[in-house]
Short mmCIF file of C-alpha atoms in Angstrom, two decimals:
data_model
loop_
_atom_site.label_atom_id
_atom_site.label_comp_id
_atom_site.label_asym_id
_atom_site.label_seq_id
_atom_site.Cartn_x
_atom_site.Cartn_y
_atom_site.Cartn_z
CA UNK A 27 3.55 -7.17 31.16
CA UNK A 28 3.32 -8.01 34.15
CA UNK A 29 1.44 -5.07 35.83
CA UNK A 30 -1.20 -5.80 33.25
CA UNK A 31 -1.29 -9.30 33.95
CA UNK A 32 -1.54 -9.22 37.48
CA UNK A 33 -4.18 -6.48 37.74
CA UNK A 34 -6.12 -8.59 35.16
CA UNK A 35 -7.32 -5.90 33.20
CA UNK A 36 -10.29 -5.59 30.76
CA UNK A 37 -11.48 -2.91 29.05
CA UNK A 38 -15.34 -2.78 28.28
CA UNK A 39 -16.18 -4.54 24.75
CA UNK A 40 -16.69 -1.74 21.95
CA UNK A 41 -17.99 -2.46 18.36
CA UNK A 42 -14.66 -1.37 16.78
CA UNK A 43 -12.94 -3.66 18.95
CA UNK A 44 -15.63 -6.42 18.41
CA UNK A 45 -15.45 -6.36 15.14
CA UNK A 46 -11.33 -6.36 15.09
CA UNK A 47 -12.34 -9.40 17.52
CA UNK A 48 -13.40 -10.76 14.17
CA UNK A 49 -11.57 -10.21 11.37
CA UNK A 50 -7.98 -10.83 13.45
CA UNK A 51 -8.97 -14.64 14.73
CA UNK A 52 -9.40 -17.33 12.36
CA UNK A 53 -12.11 -19.03 14.94
CA UNK A 54 -15.11 -17.48 16.31
CA UNK A 55 -13.73 -15.03 19.27
CA UNK A 56 -15.61 -16.78 21.17
CA UNK A 57 -14.51 -20.01 20.99
CA UNK A 58 -10.77 -19.84 21.63
CA UNK A 59 -9.35 -21.45 24.49
CA UNK A 60 -6.51 -18.93 25.20
CA UNK A 61 -5.91 -21.02 28.19
CA UNK A 62 -4.97 -24.04 25.57
CA UNK A 63 -2.85 -21.61 23.46
CA UNK A 64 -0.51 -19.81 25.50
CA UNK A 65 2.28 -21.56 23.60
CA UNK A 66 0.98 -21.56 20.06
CA UNK A 67 3.18 -19.15 17.54
CA UNK A 68 3.81 -19.22 13.67
CA UNK A 69 6.36 -21.39 13.16
CA UNK A 70 7.81 -18.39 11.41
CA UNK A 71 7.97 -17.22 14.34
CA UNK A 72 9.48 -19.06 16.86
CA UNK A 73 12.61 -18.60 16.55
CA UNK A 74 13.80 -19.51 19.83
CA UNK A 75 11.06 -21.39 20.76
CA UNK A 76 10.57 -21.54 25.05
CA UNK A 77 12.71 -24.44 26.50
CA UNK A 78 11.33 -27.19 28.84
CA UNK A 79 12.28 -25.70 31.09
CA UNK A 80 10.14 -22.52 30.69
CA UNK A 81 7.44 -24.42 30.01
CA UNK A 82 8.04 -26.04 33.29
CA UNK A 83 7.71 -22.89 35.46
CA UNK A 84 4.81 -20.80 33.56
CA UNK A 85 2.73 -24.89 34.38
CA UNK A 86 3.49 -24.35 37.91
CA UNK A 87 3.26 -20.60 38.11
CA UNK A 88 -0.11 -20.79 36.67
CA UNK A 89 -1.67 -24.25 37.60
CA UNK A 90 0.27 -23.98 41.07
CA UNK A 91 1.80 -20.64 43.19
CA UNK A 92 -1.38 -18.40 41.28
CA UNK A 93 -4.33 -20.42 42.02
CA UNK A 94 -3.28 -22.17 46.01
CA UNK A 95 -0.74 -20.79 47.51
CA UNK A 96 0.19 -16.68 46.50
CA UNK A 97 -0.49 -14.44 49.08
CA UNK A 98 -2.64 -11.27 48.41
CA UNK A 99 0.30 -9.23 50.78
CA UNK A 100 2.44 -10.42 48.26
CA UNK A 101 1.03 -9.51 44.87
CA UNK A 102 0.27 -6.39 46.04
CA UNK A 103 3.93 -5.24 46.83
CA UNK A 104 5.54 -6.92 43.47
CA UNK A 105 2.65 -4.84 41.58
CA UNK A 106 3.74 -2.14 43.89
CA UNK A 107 7.13 -2.38 42.47
CA UNK A 108 6.67 -2.68 39.02
CA UNK A 109 4.63 0.87 39.20
CA UNK A 110 7.25 1.87 41.32
CA UNK A 111 10.51 1.02 38.00
CA UNK A 112 7.54 2.10 35.44
CA UNK A 113 7.62 5.14 36.89
CA UNK A 114 11.49 5.11 37.00
CA UNK A 115 11.51 5.02 32.95
CA UNK A 116 9.27 7.44 32.25
CA UNK A 117 10.79 9.95 33.70
CA UNK A 118 14.33 8.88 33.33
CA UNK A 119 12.58 8.93 28.79
CA UNK A 120 10.35 11.79 29.24
CA UNK A 121 7.69 8.60 28.74
CA UNK A 122 9.48 7.69 25.14
CA UNK A 123 10.75 4.43 26.70
CA UNK A 124 13.19 2.38 25.86
CA UNK A 125 11.53 1.14 22.32
CA UNK A 126 8.07 0.30 20.75
CA UNK A 127 7.57 -3.03 22.58
CA UNK A 128 7.96 -1.70 26.31
CA UNK A 129 6.31 2.20 25.79
CA UNK A 130 3.12 1.18 24.83
CA UNK A 131 3.25 -1.52 27.90
CA UNK A 132 3.85 1.20 29.81
CA UNK A 133 0.76 3.74 28.16
CA UNK A 134 -1.08 0.98 29.17
CA UNK A 135 0.03 -0.03 32.50
CA UNK A 136 -0.41 4.13 33.20
CA UNK A 137 -3.79 4.28 31.44
CA UNK A 138 -4.82 1.09 34.36
CA UNK A 139 -3.14 2.55 37.31
CA UNK A 140 -3.38 6.54 36.82
CA UNK A 141 -6.57 6.56 34.38
CA UNK A 142 -7.75 7.53 30.91
CA UNK A 143 -7.16 11.02 31.51
CA UNK A 144 -4.10 11.02 32.96
CA UNK A 145 -1.07 13.46 31.64
CA UNK A 146 1.11 10.52 31.93
CA UNK A 147 -1.30 8.23 29.30
CA UNK A 148 -0.64 11.91 27.30
CA UNK A 149 2.51 12.02 27.52
CA UNK A 150 3.27 8.79 26.36
CA UNK A 151 0.48 9.40 23.46
CA UNK A 152 2.36 11.98 22.59
CA UNK A 153 5.80 9.96 22.54
CA UNK A 154 4.21 7.43 20.93
CA UNK A 155 4.10 9.42 17.19
CA UNK A 156 8.36 9.25 17.63
CA UNK A 157 8.40 5.71 17.02
CA UNK A 158 5.38 5.30 13.44
CA UNK A 159 6.32 6.90 10.30
CA UNK A 160 4.58 6.23 7.06
CA UNK A 161 5.98 4.68 3.67
CA UNK A 162 4.61 2.70 0.74
CA UNK A 163 3.88 -0.15 2.77
CA UNK A 164 1.51 1.63 4.87
CA UNK A 165 2.53 2.59 8.70
CA UNK A 166 5.57 0.91 10.35
CA UNK A 167 7.06 1.50 13.42
CA UNK A 168 10.18 1.67 14.38
CA UNK A 169 12.63 0.04 16.70
CA UNK A 170 13.82 2.81 17.96
CA UNK A 171 12.46 6.59 18.36
CA UNK A 172 14.99 7.39 15.94
CA UNK A 173 18.69 7.40 15.70
CA UNK A 174 19.65 11.49 15.42
CA UNK A 175 22.80 11.43 17.40
CA UNK A 176 23.83 8.17 15.53
CA UNK A 177 22.93 9.31 11.97
CA UNK A 178 25.04 12.55 12.81
CA UNK A 179 28.06 11.61 13.78
CA UNK A 180 28.03 9.02 10.87
CA UNK A 181 28.26 12.27 8.99
CA UNK A 182 30.29 14.46 10.67
CA UNK A 183 33.27 12.20 10.33
CA UNK A 184 32.17 11.29 6.67
CA UNK A 185 32.49 14.74 6.18
CA UNK A 186 35.75 15.47 7.81
CA UNK A 187 37.11 11.67 6.40
CA UNK A 188 36.30 13.37 2.70
CA UNK A 189 38.31 16.15 3.67
CA UNK A 190 35.42 18.48 3.27
CA UNK A 191 35.38 20.45 6.97
CA UNK A 192 37.54 23.15 6.01
CA UNK A 193 35.57 24.84 3.18
CA UNK A 194 33.18 27.43 3.57
CA UNK A 195 30.34 26.19 1.84
CA UNK A 196 29.77 22.81 4.53
CA UNK A 197 31.10 24.48 7.87
CA UNK A 198 27.73 26.10 8.46
CA UNK A 199 26.32 22.82 8.03
CA UNK A 200 28.62 20.99 9.93
CA UNK A 201 29.04 24.03 12.90
CA UNK A 202 24.85 23.20 13.42
CA UNK A 203 25.70 19.14 13.33
CA UNK A 204 28.29 20.16 16.31
CA UNK A 205 25.85 22.35 17.82
CA UNK A 206 23.40 18.95 17.87
CA UNK A 207 25.80 16.56 19.14
CA UNK A 208 26.71 19.22 22.33
CA UNK A 209 22.50 19.92 23.03
CA UNK A 210 22.02 16.23 23.28
CA UNK A 211 24.95 15.15 24.87
CA UNK A 212 23.38 13.13 28.86
CA UNK A 213 24.17 15.73 31.51
CA UNK A 214 23.34 13.80 34.60
CA UNK A 215 22.83 10.39 35.94
CA UNK A 216 19.66 8.30 36.63
CA UNK A 217 17.78 8.73 39.53
CA UNK A 218 18.03 6.99 41.82
CA UNK A 219 20.46 5.03 38.94
CA UNK A 220 20.97 1.34 40.98
CA UNK A 221 17.61 1.17 42.45
CA UNK A 222 15.69 0.96 38.70
CA UNK A 223 19.32 -1.02 37.29
CA UNK A 224 20.29 1.85 35.48
CA UNK A 225 23.80 2.07 33.70
CA UNK A 226 25.84 5.57 34.24
CA UNK A 227 25.38 8.08 31.76
CA UNK A 228 26.54 10.85 32.41
CA UNK A 229 28.20 12.13 29.52
CA UNK A 230 27.02 9.83 27.14
CA UNK A 231 24.69 10.67 23.98
CA UNK A 232 21.79 7.83 23.25
CA UNK A 233 21.07 6.39 19.64
CA UNK A 234 18.49 8.61 19.12
CA UNK A 235 18.52 11.97 21.53
CA UNK A 236 19.46 12.24 25.20
CA UNK A 237 15.77 12.57 26.21
CA UNK A 238 15.05 9.12 25.55
CA UNK A 239 17.67 8.74 27.59
CA UNK A 240 19.64 5.31 27.55
CA UNK A 241 23.27 4.72 27.22
CA UNK A 242 25.17 3.49 23.94
CA UNK A 243 28.43 2.73 23.74
CA UNK A 244 29.20 2.76 20.21
CA UNK A 245 26.91 5.83 19.45
CA UNK A 246 28.92 7.56 22.65
CA UNK A 247 31.57 6.30 20.97
CA UNK A 248 31.13 7.72 17.49
CA UNK A 249 29.75 11.10 19.25
CA UNK A 250 32.34 12.00 21.14
CA UNK A 251 35.03 11.36 18.50
CA UNK A 252 32.74 13.43 15.69
CA UNK A 253 32.63 16.42 17.93
CA UNK A 254 36.75 16.04 18.64
CA UNK A 255 36.88 15.78 14.66
CA UNK A 256 34.86 18.72 13.94
CA UNK A 257 36.69 20.91 17.36
CA UNK A 258 40.12 19.71 16.49
CA UNK A 259 40.24 21.99 12.97
CA UNK A 260 40.56 25.87 12.58
CA UNK A 261 36.98 28.38 12.96
CA UNK A 262 35.24 25.51 14.52
CA UNK A 263 33.53 26.59 18.48
CA UNK A 264 34.72 24.99 21.29
CA UNK A 265 31.26 23.24 22.59
CA UNK A 266 31.42 20.56 24.50
CA UNK A 267 34.05 20.82 27.25
CA UNK A 268 37.01 19.08 28.04
CA UNK A 269 34.96 18.03 31.41
CA UNK A 270 32.31 16.72 29.51
CA UNK A 271 34.67 14.92 27.24
CA UNK A 272 36.16 13.48 29.85
CA UNK A 273 32.99 12.57 31.66
CA UNK A 274 32.24 11.01 28.30
CA UNK A 275 35.22 8.59 28.17
CA UNK A 276 34.54 7.68 32.22
CA UNK A 277 31.07 6.16 30.87
CA UNK A 278 32.60 4.00 28.44
CA UNK A 279 34.85 2.84 30.87
CA UNK A 280 32.18 1.50 32.67
CA UNK A 281 30.88 -0.44 29.85
CA UNK A 282 33.36 -3.36 29.78
CA UNK A 283 32.38 -6.68 30.23
CA UNK A 284 35.21 -9.03 31.58
CA UNK A 285 35.99 -10.49 28.88
CA UNK A 286 37.40 -7.77 27.71
CA UNK A 287 34.75 -6.73 24.54
CA UNK A 288 31.84 -4.12 24.95
CA UNK A 289 28.58 -4.41 25.56
CA UNK A 290 25.92 -1.72 24.35
CA UNK A 291 23.93 -0.63 26.65
CA UNK A 292 25.38 -1.51 29.70
CA UNK A 293 28.02 -4.41 30.96
CA UNK A 294 26.28 -8.14 31.57
CA UNK A 295 25.29 -8.19 34.70
CA UNK A 296 23.93 -12.37 34.48
CA UNK A 297 24.84 -15.60 33.56
CA UNK A 298 23.77 -16.37 30.34
CA UNK A 299 22.05 -19.64 30.84
CA UNK A 300 18.81 -16.41 31.69
CA UNK A 301 18.07 -17.41 28.15
CA UNK A 302 17.13 -20.96 29.73
CA UNK A 303 13.95 -18.22 30.47
CA UNK A 304 13.83 -15.99 27.53
CA UNK A 305 9.96 -15.83 26.63
CA UNK A 306 9.97 -13.63 23.70
CA UNK A 307 10.04 -16.25 21.69
CA UNK A 308 10.24 -14.23 18.20
CA UNK A 309 13.95 -12.41 19.44
CA UNK A 310 17.23 -14.28 20.07
CA UNK A 311 20.22 -13.46 23.07
CA UNK A 312 17.98 -10.35 24.49
CA UNK A 313 18.27 -11.55 28.48
CA UNK A 314 22.26 -10.37 29.02
CA UNK A 315 24.06 -8.37 27.38
CA UNK A 316 26.87 -9.08 25.28
CA UNK A 317 30.20 -8.92 23.69
CA UNK A 318 29.97 -7.21 20.38
CA UNK A 319 32.83 -6.80 18.04
CA UNK A 320 31.19 -3.25 16.46
CA UNK A 321 30.86 -1.94 19.88
CA UNK A 322 33.90 -3.04 21.24
CA UNK A 323 35.44 -1.62 17.91
CA UNK A 324 33.71 2.00 18.28
CA UNK A 325 35.14 2.35 22.05
CA UNK A 326 38.38 1.12 21.51
CA UNK A 327 38.67 4.26 18.06
CA UNK A 328 36.52 6.80 20.99
CA UNK A 329 39.36 6.10 23.25
CA UNK A 330 42.69 6.34 20.28
CA UNK A 331 41.66 9.46 19.33
CA UNK A 332 40.71 11.06 23.22
CA UNK A 333 43.88 10.13 24.08
CA UNK A 334 45.66 11.12 21.45
CA UNK A 335 43.92 15.61 22.44
CA UNK A 336 44.17 14.42 26.07
CA UNK A 337 47.18 11.53 26.97
CA UNK A 338 47.07 11.65 30.21
CA UNK A 339 43.38 11.52 31.28
CA UNK A 340 43.25 8.06 32.63
CA UNK A 341 45.72 7.16 30.31
CA UNK A 342 46.00 3.90 33.08
CA UNK A 343 42.54 3.32 33.02
CA UNK A 344 42.39 3.99 29.36
CA UNK A 345 45.42 1.57 27.79
CA UNK A 346 44.41 -1.75 30.22
CA UNK A 347 40.79 -0.97 28.52
CA UNK A 348 42.90 -0.65 24.93
CA UNK A 349 44.01 -4.38 25.69
CA UNK A 350 41.35 -6.11 27.23
CA UNK A 351 38.71 -4.48 24.12
CA UNK A 352 41.46 -6.26 21.13
CA UNK A 353 41.05 -9.46 23.03
CA UNK A 354 38.29 -10.03 22.50
CA UNK A 355 38.47 -9.30 19.14
CA UNK A 356 41.24 -11.31 18.45
CA UNK A 357 39.31 -13.98 20.35
CA UNK A 358 36.23 -13.72 18.52
CA UNK A 359 37.04 -14.06 15.01
CA UNK A 360 35.89 -16.91 13.99
CA UNK A 361 38.12 -20.25 11.99
CA UNK A 362 37.61 -18.49 8.16
CA UNK A 363 38.40 -15.30 9.05
CA UNK A 364 35.39 -13.56 9.83
CA UNK A 365 33.43 -11.40 12.88
CA UNK A 366 29.66 -12.23 13.91
CA UNK A 367 27.65 -8.95 13.66
CA UNK A 368 24.86 -8.02 15.78
CA UNK A 369 23.09 -4.69 14.59
CA UNK A 370 23.80 -4.99 11.45
CA UNK A 371 24.33 -7.59 8.98
CA UNK A 372 26.68 -9.72 9.75
CA UNK A 373 29.75 -10.54 8.89
CA UNK A 374 30.04 -7.76 6.87
CA UNK A 375 29.73 -5.17 9.21
CA UNK A 376 31.16 -6.09 11.67
CA UNK A 377 33.93 -7.17 9.06
CA UNK A 378 34.75 -3.82 8.66
CA UNK A 379 34.20 -2.36 12.57
CA UNK A 380 37.27 -5.59 13.14
CA UNK A 381 39.61 -4.49 10.88
CA UNK A 382 39.04 -0.58 12.03
CA UNK A 383 39.61 -0.93 15.36
CA UNK A 384 43.05 -3.15 14.18
CA UNK A 385 44.12 -0.28 12.04
CA UNK A 386 43.56 1.91 14.85
CA UNK A 387 47.00 0.19 16.53
CA UNK A 388 48.34 -0.05 13.80
CA UNK A 389 47.79 -3.72 12.89
CA UNK A 390 47.37 -3.67 9.28
CA UNK A 391 47.34 -6.20 6.72
CA UNK A 392 52.13 -6.02 6.85
CA UNK A 393 52.21 -7.27 9.92
CA UNK A 394 48.62 -8.95 11.28
CA UNK A 395 47.40 -11.92 10.90
CA UNK A 396 44.61 -11.71 12.53
CA UNK A 397 43.63 -8.82 10.43
CA UNK A 398 44.83 -10.62 6.63
CA UNK A 399 42.29 -13.67 7.92
CA UNK A 400 39.63 -11.18 7.52
CA UNK A 401 40.85 -9.17 4.65
CA UNK A 402 40.44 -13.10 2.79
CA UNK A 403 37.47 -13.63 4.15
CA UNK A 404 35.99 -10.59 2.91
CA UNK A 405 37.28 -10.93 -0.48
CA UNK A 406 36.13 -14.53 -0.57
CA UNK A 407 32.41 -12.75 -0.64
CA UNK A 408 33.15 -10.02 -3.55
CA UNK A 409 30.35 -10.45 -5.90
CA UNK A 410 31.19 -10.50 -9.91
CA UNK A 411 29.68 -6.99 -10.23
CA UNK A 412 32.79 -6.15 -7.83
CA UNK A 413 30.01 -5.36 -4.59
CA UNK A 414 28.87 -6.69 -1.65
CA UNK A 415 25.45 -9.02 -1.33
CA UNK A 416 24.46 -10.24 2.25
CA UNK A 417 21.70 -11.40 3.60
CA UNK A 418 19.90 -10.74 7.14
CA UNK A 419 19.52 -14.64 7.68
CA UNK A 420 23.46 -14.64 8.41
CA UNK A 421 21.82 -12.75 11.66
CA UNK A 422 19.37 -15.99 12.31
CA UNK A 423 21.61 -18.84 11.25
CA UNK A 424 25.11 -17.58 11.73
CA UNK A 425 26.31 -18.83 8.50
CA UNK A 426 26.68 -16.28 5.51
CA UNK A 427 24.46 -15.72 3.62
CA UNK A 428 24.73 -14.42 -0.35
CA UNK A 429 22.20 -11.61 -1.62
CA UNK A 430 22.37 -9.41 -5.21
CA UNK A 431 24.99 -6.49 -3.90
CA UNK A 432 24.05 -3.75 -2.43
CA UNK A 433 25.80 -0.37 -1.90
CA UNK A 434 25.65 -0.51 1.82
CA UNK A 435 27.25 -3.65 2.68
CA UNK A 436 29.84 -2.60 -0.19
CA UNK A 437 30.89 0.00 1.39
CA UNK A 438 31.64 -1.61 4.91
CA UNK A 439 33.90 -3.97 3.09
CA UNK A 440 35.18 -1.22 1.58
CA UNK A 441 36.14 0.80 3.85
CA UNK A 442 37.28 -2.11 6.13
CA UNK A 443 39.33 -3.67 3.49
CA UNK A 444 41.19 0.15 2.81
CA UNK A 445 41.66 0.41 6.29
CA UNK A 446 43.25 -2.82 6.55
CA UNK A 447 45.87 -1.34 4.27
CA UNK A 448 45.02 -3.89 1.48
CA UNK A 449 48.23 -4.63 -0.88
CA UNK A 450 45.92 -4.77 -3.69
CA UNK A 451 44.18 -1.73 -5.36
CA UNK A 452 41.48 -3.87 -7.42
CA UNK A 453 39.28 -5.11 -5.90
CA UNK A 454 38.17 -1.91 -3.82
CA UNK A 455 38.07 0.08 -7.12
CA UNK A 456 35.48 -2.53 -8.60
CA UNK A 457 33.23 -1.82 -5.01
CA UNK A 458 34.11 1.99 -5.46
CA UNK A 459 32.78 1.64 -8.81
CA UNK A 460 29.42 0.38 -8.16
CA UNK A 461 28.88 2.54 -5.18
CA UNK A 462 29.40 5.53 -8.06
CA UNK A 463 27.75 3.53 -10.68
CA UNK A 464 24.43 3.75 -7.85
CA UNK A 465 24.49 7.36 -7.07
CA UNK A 466 21.27 9.32 -8.62
CA UNK A 467 21.64 12.30 -10.19
CA UNK A 468 20.87 14.68 -7.47
CA UNK A 469 23.88 12.50 -5.12
CA UNK A 470 21.26 10.59 -2.89
CA UNK A 471 21.58 6.45 -2.79
CA UNK A 472 18.33 5.19 -2.58
CA UNK A 473 16.70 2.17 -0.71
CA UNK A 474 17.59 -1.26 -1.42
CA UNK A 475 17.13 -4.51 1.15
CA UNK A 476 17.99 -4.43 4.62
CA UNK A 477 20.69 -3.85 5.87
CA UNK A 478 19.73 -3.73 10.24
CA UNK A 479 19.25 -6.19 12.06
CA UNK A 480 19.23 -6.91 15.45
CA UNK A 481 18.62 -9.80 19.08
CA UNK A 482 18.89 -12.40 15.50
CA UNK A 483 15.87 -11.06 13.35
CA UNK A 484 14.49 -7.92 14.07
#
């Protein structure tokens, strides 16, 4: 965005863009004073208003620094460095980029620098299609270019946990899923990873595919668990070698923060005070990485399972990481027994993960006050029909907001209670009956409400 802004790029108007200008704005395009609307945003979208310090800095940049003080030599150097980082990002993600916000911006930067007929623009346009999908509401954009590795990992674990992985009927499907995860493991770090501010990724799995190229702590953990589960069963091939499993562990151990918690893409690299410079308006908590109960739990359970197979590999480092992560999750519990989730909705999602974390080290309802309080919170939110339903508004407000029962939230709550060893079967059975009652004749469950949110509001 800074590269595009600094170049002051303007594409020549066409009949279509002229028509769009008049259609999209509430007044004549020619009459709009865009400079006067620098801070204009719909109140509905203004989740994180610009801070006073950011507005002051913006004013100084526009009216003093750019207008009178900035030498052209600094402008040229900054544009050259921004362009270099754009090239690194394109190379490291095979032109997919991190998300459907940065990807179109990189496409535009390549259009400006390399020209409309360049190979870089062509490759970007091909990858932009990865974000787009159609449904009854029309054409929509995903938050990523997919979640193939994430979904595959969970599917494998679900079949294994259900005790079906030994059945010949499901073996071909699971073998193909294992082959997919083997193929999608990232095998090398980014070139000049320190120069382009990228996290170690050798041995990791990204949320979607390896071509996207970003390390994700919980996807790596869940994929590692899925591989270990299948490769330890008779009749399944050993596709991911020991050294590659160890690569995954090595990368996971780099992602722990001083608090003991684990971040998603990289450990925290700066102060949370940088949020004062958050200019996104629609997103909260985006300037640095944070600790997450759900990511921390995924890493805990992966480290525990790995250590059961390879007890001597980095044993001290793993034990230290486990102790720190559990301490973080314990401290992150709120007085009401809940945990705030950042990658799903919200308190239900985080509660499931946190209870699984403690269960993985033998801390359950019978011997842990933390677990008992977590179970009590979940039980307090069970609805009269036996299900659980939580609105995305919980993520925005930080306060549990109820809605009608949802299959997904009900499943999360039931999994959490079962992992915790909650002694009364009745609440669990009521939740299971609701889930079973909503299954369709073909075995599927239909889409209900929103179940995933990130950056507070997306």
